[in-house]
XYZ file of C-alpha atoms in Angstrom:
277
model
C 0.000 0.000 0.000
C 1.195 3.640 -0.808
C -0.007 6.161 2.051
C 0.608 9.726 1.644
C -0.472 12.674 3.826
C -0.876 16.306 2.070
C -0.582 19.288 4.179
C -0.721 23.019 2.974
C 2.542 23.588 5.626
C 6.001 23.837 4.900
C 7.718 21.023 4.496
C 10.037 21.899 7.420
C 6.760 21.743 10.247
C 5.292 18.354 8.272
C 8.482 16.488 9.077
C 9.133 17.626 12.610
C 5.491 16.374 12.951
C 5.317 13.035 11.484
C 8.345 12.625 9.447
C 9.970 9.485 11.105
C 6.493 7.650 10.270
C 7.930 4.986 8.345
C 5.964 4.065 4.767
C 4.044 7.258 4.952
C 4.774 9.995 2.052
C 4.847 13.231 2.964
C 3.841 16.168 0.778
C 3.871 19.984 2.075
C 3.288 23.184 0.606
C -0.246 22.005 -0.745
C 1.518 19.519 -2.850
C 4.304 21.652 -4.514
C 6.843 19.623 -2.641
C 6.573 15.720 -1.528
C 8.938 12.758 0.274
C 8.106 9.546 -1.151
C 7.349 7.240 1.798
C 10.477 6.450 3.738
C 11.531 2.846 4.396
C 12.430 1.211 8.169
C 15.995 2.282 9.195
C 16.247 5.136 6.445
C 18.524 8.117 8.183
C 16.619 10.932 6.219
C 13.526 11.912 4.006
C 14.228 12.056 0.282
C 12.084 15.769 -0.391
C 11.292 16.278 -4.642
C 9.572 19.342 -5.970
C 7.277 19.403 -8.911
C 8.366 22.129 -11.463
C 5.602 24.796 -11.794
C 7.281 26.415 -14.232
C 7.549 30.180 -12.156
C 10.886 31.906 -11.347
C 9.962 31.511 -7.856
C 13.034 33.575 -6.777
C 11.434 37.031 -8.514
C 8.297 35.837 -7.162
C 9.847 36.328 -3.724
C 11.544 39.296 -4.173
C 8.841 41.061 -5.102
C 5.987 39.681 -2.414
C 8.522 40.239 0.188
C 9.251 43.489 -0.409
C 5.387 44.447 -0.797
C 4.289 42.155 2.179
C 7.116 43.655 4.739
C 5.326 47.316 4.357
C 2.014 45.683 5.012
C 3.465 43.802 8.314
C 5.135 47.517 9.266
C 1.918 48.963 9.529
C -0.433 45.905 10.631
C 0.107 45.429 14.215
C -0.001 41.081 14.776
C 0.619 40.115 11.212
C 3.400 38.624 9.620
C 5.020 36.794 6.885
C 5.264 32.880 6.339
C 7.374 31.546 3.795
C 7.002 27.718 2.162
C 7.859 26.278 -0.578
C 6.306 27.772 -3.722
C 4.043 29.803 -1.654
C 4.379 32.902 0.408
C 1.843 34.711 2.588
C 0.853 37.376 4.927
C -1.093 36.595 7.697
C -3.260 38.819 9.591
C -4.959 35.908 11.621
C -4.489 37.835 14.823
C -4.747 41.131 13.714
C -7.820 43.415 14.667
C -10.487 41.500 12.352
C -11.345 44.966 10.606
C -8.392 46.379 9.850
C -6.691 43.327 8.860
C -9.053 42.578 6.595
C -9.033 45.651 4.684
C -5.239 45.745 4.909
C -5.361 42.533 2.766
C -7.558 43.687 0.365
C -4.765 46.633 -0.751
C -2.317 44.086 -0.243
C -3.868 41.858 -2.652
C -4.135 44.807 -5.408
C -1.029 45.764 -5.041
C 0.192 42.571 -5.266
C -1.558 41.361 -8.530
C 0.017 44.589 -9.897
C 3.633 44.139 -9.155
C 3.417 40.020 -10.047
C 1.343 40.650 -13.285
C 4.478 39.274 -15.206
C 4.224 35.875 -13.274
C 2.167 33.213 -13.450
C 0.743 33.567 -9.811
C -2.581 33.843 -8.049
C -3.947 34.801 -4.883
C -5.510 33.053 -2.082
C -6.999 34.630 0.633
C -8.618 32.465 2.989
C -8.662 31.871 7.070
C -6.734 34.775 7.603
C -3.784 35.047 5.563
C -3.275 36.150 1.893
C -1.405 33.464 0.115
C 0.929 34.174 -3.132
C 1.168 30.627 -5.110
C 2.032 29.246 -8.666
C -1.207 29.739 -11.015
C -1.061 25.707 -11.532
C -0.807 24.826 -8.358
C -3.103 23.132 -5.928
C -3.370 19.533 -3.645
C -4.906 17.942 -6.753
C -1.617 17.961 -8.925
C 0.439 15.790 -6.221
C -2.489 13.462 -5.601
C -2.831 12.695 -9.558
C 1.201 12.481 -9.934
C 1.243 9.428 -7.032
C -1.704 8.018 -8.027
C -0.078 7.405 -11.957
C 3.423 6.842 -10.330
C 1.339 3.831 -8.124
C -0.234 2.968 -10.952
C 2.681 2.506 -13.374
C 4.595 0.281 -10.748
C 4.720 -3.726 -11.546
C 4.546 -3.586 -15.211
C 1.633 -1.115 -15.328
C -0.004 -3.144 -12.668
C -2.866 0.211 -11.443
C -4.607 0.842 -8.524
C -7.593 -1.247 -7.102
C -8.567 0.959 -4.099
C -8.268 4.685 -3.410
C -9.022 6.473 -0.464
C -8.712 10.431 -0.243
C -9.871 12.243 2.771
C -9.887 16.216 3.514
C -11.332 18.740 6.067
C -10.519 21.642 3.849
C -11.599 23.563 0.751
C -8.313 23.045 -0.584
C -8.969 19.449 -0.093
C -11.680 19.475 -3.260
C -9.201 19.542 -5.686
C -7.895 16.102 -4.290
C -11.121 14.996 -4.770
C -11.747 16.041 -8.115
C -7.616 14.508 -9.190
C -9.150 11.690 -7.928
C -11.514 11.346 -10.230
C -10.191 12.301 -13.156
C -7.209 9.553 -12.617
C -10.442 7.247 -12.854
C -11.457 8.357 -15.779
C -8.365 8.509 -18.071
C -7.205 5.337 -16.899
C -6.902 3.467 -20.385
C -6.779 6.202 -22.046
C -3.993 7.081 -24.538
C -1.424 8.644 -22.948
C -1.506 11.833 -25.533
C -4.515 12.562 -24.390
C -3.957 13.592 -20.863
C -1.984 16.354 -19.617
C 1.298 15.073 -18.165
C 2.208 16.017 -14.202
C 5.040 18.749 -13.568
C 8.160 17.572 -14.374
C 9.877 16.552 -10.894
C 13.414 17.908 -9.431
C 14.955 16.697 -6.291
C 15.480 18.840 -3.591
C 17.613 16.885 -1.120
C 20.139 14.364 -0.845
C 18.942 10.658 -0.999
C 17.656 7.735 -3.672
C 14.856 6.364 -4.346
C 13.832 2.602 -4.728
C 13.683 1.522 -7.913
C 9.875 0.522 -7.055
C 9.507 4.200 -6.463
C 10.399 6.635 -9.189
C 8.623 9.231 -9.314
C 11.362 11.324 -10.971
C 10.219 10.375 -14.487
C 6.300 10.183 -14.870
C 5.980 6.553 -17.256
C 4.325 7.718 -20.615
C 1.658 5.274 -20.306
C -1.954 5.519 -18.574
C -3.003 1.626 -19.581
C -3.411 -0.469 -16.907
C -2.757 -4.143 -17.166
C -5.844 -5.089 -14.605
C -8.434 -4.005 -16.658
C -10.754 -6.711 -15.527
C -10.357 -6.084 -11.985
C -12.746 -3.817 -9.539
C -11.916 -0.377 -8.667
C -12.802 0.888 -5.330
C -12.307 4.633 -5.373
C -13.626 6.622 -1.942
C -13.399 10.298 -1.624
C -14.382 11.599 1.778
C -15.412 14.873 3.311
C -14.728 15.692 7.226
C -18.170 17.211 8.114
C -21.080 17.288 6.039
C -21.202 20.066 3.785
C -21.065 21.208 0.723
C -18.036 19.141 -1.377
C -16.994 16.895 -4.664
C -16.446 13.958 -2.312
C -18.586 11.058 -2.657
C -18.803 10.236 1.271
C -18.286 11.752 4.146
C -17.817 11.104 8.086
C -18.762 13.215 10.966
C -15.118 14.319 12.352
C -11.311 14.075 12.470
C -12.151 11.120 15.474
C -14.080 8.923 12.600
C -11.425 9.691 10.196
C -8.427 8.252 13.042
C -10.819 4.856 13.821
C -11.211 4.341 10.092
C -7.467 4.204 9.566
C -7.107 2.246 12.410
C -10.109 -0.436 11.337
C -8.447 -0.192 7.706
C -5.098 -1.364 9.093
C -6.715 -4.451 11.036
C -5.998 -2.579 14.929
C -8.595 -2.047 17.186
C -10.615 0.416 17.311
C -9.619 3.652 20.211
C -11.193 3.794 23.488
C -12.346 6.938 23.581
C -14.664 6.948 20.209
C -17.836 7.561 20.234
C -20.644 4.926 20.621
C -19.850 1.277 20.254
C -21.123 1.047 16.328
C -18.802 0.769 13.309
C -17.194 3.740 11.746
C -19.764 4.513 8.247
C -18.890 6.124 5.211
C -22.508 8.005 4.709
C -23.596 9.256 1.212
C -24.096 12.796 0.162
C -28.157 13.221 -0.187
């Protein structure tokens, strides 16, 4: 089984948190940056980055200059810096005032970084400059065909993708898409960013991910596919299911991986995936 979690953190905080998980993949910075799953006794994380095609470098030298005035004259904000992404946040700044500070830093921004291919995010407090292309559904596609190319084009026959967060639909939707140009000719999909490696390390050969495998057939044609996409919370969403909270979501994984089930969940029933109505 491949297991990957996907954070919108830097890389940096992801791998402090849970990095020394072994067989879980790690990607950070909403998917602009990944660690294929690291193997029992492995000294360090192998980190790639997908290539958005943005001179990220400008990119920075221009936010940061813009977003250190805005921090000078916002009293609680300040910058946060990722890979691929930088933001301002004014999460504890008067509510008001921050606000409207982020609406002129917004403008001013999509001014100065016309030239780039960039947008703007501003959501929970904190205005976000990333690559136009990217978002949480590029990585989950890119290890989904890397999985799927593995053992002579052997596919996937289950897929589970889970998220609390708007950022999270696009995982969703990746997901699927994958489905539905499995078997298709490879010319007629749009290839993943090319990949570049970021730290020291190799990669099993059962792992590539370096160079995406021109080829979207699947040798299991005949077999069942069991894709699940899964909302936290009902609401609104492009998942399929959904469960009531992040306890549901640990007893799942637990009940997936043949443990027992936590003391302290709710109830005595089974964990359900429920249906949107």
């Amino acid at each position: 089984n491949t297991v990957f979690f996907v954070s919108g953190d830097n890389k940096e905080n992801v791998e402090k948190a849970i990095g020394d998980i072994p067989g879980l993949g790690l990607a950070a910075s909403n998917g602009s940056c990944f660690s294929p799953p690291m193997q029992e006794g492995a000294a360090y994380r192998t980190w790639l980055a997908l290539d958005l095609g943005v001179d990220w470098a400008s990119v920075e030298r221009v936010a940061l200059r813009i977003m250190a005035k805005f921090t000078a004259r916002t009293n609680g904000s300040f910058i946060k810096r990722a890979h691929s992404s930088i933001g301002w946040s004014y999460y504890s700044c008067d509510p008001e005032f921050g606000s409207l500070q982020a609406k002129y830093l917004v403008i001013e921004l999509e001014r100065e970084l016309a030239a780039f291919d960039v947008r703007f995010v501003n959501l929970k407090g904190i205005v976000e400059v990333i690559p136009r292309k990217l978002n949480k559904g590029i990585i989950v596609k890119k290890i989904l065909r890397d999985v799927a190319a593995r053992n002579n084009n052997a596919g996937v026959d289950f897929i589970l993708c889970m998220g609390d967060d708007i950022s999270d639909e696009k995982m969703f939707t990746s997901v699927f898409s994958f489905v539905s140009e499995m078997n298709e000719d490879y010319a007629n999909v749009v290839p993943s960013p090319p990949v570049i490696q970021l730290s020291q390390g190799t990669l099993l050969a059962s792992q590539p991910f370096l160079l995406e495998k021109p080829v979207v057939r699947c040798n299991n044609q005949n077999e069942q596919l069991y894709a699940f996409t899964v909302s936290v919370g009902k609401k609104e969403s492009h998942a399929s299911q959904y469960v009531d909270d992040a306890t549901d979501v640990a007893d799942l994984l637990v009940k997936l991986s043949s443990g027992e089930l936590s003391s302290f969940r709710r109830g005595e029933g089974d964990v359900h995936l429920m249906q949107f109505s």
